Each structure stands twice: as C-alpha cells, then as structure tokens.
Short mmCIF file of N, CA and C in Angstrom, two decimals:
data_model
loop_
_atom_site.label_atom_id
_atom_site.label_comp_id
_atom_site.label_asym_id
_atom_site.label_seq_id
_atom_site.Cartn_x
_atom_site.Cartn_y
_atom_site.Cartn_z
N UNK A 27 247.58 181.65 96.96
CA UNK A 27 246.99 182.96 97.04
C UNK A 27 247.72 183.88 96.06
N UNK A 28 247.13 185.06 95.72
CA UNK A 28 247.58 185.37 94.24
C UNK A 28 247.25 187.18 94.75
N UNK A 29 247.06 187.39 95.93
CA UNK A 29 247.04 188.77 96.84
C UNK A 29 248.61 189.18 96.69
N UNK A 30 248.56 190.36 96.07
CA UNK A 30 250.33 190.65 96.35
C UNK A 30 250.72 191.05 98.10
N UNK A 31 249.35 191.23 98.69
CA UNK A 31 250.22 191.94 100.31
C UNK A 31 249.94 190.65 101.06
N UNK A 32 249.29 189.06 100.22
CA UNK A 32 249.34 188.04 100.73
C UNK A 32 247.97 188.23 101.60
N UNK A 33 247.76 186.60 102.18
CA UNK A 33 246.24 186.44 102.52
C UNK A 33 246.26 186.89 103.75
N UNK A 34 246.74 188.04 104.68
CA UNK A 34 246.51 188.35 105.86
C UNK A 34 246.60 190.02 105.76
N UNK A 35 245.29 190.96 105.69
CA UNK A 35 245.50 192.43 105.60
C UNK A 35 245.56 192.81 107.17
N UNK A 36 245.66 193.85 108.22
CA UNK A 36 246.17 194.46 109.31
C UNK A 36 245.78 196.13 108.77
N UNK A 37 245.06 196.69 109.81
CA UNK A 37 245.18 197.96 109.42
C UNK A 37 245.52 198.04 111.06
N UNK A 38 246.57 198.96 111.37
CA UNK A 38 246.31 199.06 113.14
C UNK A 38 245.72 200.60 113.18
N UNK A 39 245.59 201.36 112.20
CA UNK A 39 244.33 202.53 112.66
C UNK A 39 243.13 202.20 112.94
N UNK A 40 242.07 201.29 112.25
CA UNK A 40 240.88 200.70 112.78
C UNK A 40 240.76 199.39 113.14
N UNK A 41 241.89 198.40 113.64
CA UNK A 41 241.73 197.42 114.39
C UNK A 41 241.53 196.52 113.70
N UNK A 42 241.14 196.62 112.32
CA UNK A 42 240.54 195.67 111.49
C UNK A 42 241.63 194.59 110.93
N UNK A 43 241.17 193.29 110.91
CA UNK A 43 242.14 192.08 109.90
C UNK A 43 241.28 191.60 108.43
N UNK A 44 241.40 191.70 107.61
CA UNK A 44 241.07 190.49 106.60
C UNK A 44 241.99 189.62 106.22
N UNK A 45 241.64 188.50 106.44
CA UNK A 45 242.11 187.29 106.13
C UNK A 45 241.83 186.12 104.99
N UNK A 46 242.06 186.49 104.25
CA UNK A 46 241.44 185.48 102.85
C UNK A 46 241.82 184.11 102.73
N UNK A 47 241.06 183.17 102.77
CA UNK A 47 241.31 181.82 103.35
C UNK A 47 241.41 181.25 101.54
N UNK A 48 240.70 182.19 101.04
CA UNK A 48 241.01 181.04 99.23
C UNK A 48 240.51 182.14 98.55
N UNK A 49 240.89 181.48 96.77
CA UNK A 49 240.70 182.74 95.83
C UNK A 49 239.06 182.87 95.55
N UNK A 50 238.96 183.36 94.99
CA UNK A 50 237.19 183.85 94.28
C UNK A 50 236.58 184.98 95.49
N UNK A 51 235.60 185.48 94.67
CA UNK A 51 234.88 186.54 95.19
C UNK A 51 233.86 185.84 96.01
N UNK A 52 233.25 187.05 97.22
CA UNK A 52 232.66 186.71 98.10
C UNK A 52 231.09 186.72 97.88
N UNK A 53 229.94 186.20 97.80
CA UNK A 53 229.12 186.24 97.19
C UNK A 53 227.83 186.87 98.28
N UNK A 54 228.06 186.60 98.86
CA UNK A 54 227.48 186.40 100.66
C UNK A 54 228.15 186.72 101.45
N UNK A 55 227.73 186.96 103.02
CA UNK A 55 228.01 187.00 104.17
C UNK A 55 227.59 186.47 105.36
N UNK A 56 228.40 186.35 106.23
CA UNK A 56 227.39 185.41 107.30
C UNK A 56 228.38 186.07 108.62
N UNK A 57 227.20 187.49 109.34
CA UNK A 57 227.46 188.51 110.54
C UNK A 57 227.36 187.84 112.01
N UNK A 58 228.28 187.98 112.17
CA UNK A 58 228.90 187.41 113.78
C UNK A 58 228.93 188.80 114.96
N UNK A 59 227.91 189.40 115.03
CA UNK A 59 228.02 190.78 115.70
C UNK A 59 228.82 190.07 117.31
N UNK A 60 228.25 189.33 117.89
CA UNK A 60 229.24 188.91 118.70
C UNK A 60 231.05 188.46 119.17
N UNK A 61 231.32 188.27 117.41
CA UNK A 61 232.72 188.41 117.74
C UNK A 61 233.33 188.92 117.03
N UNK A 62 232.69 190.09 116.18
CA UNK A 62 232.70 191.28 115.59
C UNK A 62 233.36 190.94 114.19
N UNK A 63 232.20 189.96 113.81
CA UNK A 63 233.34 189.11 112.41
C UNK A 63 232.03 189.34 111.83
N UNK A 64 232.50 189.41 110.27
CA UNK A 64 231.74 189.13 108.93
C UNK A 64 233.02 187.82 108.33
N UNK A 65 232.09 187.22 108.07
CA UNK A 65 232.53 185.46 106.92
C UNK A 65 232.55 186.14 105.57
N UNK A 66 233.25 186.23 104.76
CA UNK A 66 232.64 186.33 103.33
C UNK A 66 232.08 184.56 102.65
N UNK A 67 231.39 184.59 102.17
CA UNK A 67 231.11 183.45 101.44
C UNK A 67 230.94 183.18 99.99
N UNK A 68 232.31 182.31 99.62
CA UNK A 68 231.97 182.15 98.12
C UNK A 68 230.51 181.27 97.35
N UNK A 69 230.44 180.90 96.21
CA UNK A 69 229.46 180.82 95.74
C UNK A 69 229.17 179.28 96.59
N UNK A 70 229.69 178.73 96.80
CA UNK A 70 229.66 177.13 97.27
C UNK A 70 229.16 177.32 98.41
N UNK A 71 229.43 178.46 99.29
CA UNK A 71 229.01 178.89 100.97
C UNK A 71 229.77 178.47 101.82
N UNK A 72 231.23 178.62 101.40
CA UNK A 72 232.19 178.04 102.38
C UNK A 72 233.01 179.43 102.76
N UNK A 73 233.33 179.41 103.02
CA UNK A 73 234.46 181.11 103.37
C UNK A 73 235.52 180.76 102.46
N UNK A 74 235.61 182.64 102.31
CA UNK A 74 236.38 183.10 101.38
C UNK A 74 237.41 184.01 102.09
N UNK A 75 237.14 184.05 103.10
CA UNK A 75 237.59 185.19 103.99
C UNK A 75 236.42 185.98 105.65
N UNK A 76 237.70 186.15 106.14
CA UNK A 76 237.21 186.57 107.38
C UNK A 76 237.37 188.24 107.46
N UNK A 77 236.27 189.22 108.02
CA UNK A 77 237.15 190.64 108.24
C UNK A 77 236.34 190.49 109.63
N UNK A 78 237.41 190.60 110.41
CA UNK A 78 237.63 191.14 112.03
C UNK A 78 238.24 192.34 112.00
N UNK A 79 236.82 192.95 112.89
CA UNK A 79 236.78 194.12 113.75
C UNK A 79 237.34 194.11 115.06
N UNK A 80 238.27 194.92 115.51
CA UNK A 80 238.66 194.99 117.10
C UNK A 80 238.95 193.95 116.97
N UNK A 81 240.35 193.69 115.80
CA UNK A 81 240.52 192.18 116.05
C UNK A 81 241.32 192.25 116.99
N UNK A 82 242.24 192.89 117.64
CA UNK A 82 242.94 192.65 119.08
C UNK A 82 242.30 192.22 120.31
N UNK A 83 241.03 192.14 119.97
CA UNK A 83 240.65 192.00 120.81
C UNK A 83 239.78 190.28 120.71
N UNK A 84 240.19 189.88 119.58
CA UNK A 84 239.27 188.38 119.45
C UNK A 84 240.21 188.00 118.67
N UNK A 85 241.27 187.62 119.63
CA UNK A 85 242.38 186.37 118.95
C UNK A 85 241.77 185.21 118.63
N UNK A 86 240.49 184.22 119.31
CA UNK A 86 240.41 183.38 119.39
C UNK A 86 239.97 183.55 117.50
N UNK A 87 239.16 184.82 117.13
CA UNK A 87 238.89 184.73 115.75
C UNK A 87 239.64 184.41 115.13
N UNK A 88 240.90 185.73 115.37
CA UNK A 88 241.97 185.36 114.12
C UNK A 88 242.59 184.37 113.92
N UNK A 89 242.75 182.89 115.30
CA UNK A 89 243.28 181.57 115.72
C UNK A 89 242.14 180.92 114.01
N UNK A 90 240.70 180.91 114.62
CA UNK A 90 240.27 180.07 113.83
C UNK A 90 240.13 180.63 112.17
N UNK A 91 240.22 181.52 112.02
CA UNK A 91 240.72 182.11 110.63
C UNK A 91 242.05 181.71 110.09
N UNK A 92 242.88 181.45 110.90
CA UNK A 92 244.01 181.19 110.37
C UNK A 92 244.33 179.54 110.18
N UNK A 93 243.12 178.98 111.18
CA UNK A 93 243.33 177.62 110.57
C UNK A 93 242.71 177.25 109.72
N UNK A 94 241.73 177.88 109.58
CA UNK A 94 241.18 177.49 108.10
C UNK A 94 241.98 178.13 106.96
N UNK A 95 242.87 179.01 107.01
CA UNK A 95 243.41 179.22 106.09
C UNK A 95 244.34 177.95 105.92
N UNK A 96 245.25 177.65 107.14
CA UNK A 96 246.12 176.16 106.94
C UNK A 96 245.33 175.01 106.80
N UNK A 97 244.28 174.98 106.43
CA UNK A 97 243.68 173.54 106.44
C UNK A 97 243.44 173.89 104.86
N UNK A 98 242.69 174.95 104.15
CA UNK A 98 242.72 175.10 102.56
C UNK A 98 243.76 174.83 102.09
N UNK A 99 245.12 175.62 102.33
CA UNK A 99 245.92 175.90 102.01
C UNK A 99 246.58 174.26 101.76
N UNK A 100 246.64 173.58 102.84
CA UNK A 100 247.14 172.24 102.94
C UNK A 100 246.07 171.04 101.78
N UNK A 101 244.78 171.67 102.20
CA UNK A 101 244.25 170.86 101.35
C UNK A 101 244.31 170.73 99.28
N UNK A 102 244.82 172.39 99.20
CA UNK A 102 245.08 172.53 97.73
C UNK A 102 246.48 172.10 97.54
N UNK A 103 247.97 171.80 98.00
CA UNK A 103 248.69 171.61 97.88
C UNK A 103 248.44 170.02 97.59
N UNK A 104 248.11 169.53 98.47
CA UNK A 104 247.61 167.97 98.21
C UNK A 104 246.69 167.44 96.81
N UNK A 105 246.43 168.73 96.14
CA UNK A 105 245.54 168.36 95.22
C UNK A 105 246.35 168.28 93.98
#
C-alpha cells in the first residue's frame, strides 16, 4: 500500500472507516444499505476498498474488510 496514513482511514466524528484492501482506483460500487457499507470496485470487480458507516457499530464489516485486506496483502507478497 502506497497510502501515507496506510490502508485503514477512522474518522471518530462521523463513525466512518475506509479501508483499502489494494492499489488502483475504484471504478464502481456495490451498496450494502444493510450493513451500511459501500465496496469500491476496481476495474476487474473485485474490491478496492470498503467505506463503513456507523462502523462501530458493524464490526463484523470491519472483521471481513480486514481479511480481505490480509488475504491480498498475503497474496501479493507471495507473488
């Protein structure tokens, strides 16, 4: 990751997380009003990143955001 504040943003005034799981821009989206998530999606349609809303309140999001960040992350090191 090539983010200088690194792939995990936190605002605790609006609750919000972005989490950037890999580099490139987001091309798409794919709205989760239920667990108050937007996917970004790069051009391939895989995530690029997660932004959770009221993320204190949907750990289970930020759980699976963060493993997909360790599963990229693991998978580009291996490459």
């Amino acid at each position: 990751m090539t983010d200088p504040h690194g792939p995990v943003l936190y605002d605790p005034d609006t609750d919000s997380m972005y989490v950037k799981v890999r580099p490139g821009p987001g091309v798409d989206s794919r709205v989760d009003d239920a667990r108050d998530l937007v996917i970004d999606l790069g051009e391939d349609g895989e995530p690029v990143g997660y932004d959770i809303q009221y993320a204190s309140r949907h750990p289970d999001v930020i759980a699976e955001a963060l493993a997909t960040l360790r599963t990229l992350r693991g998978e580009a090191r291996a490459a």
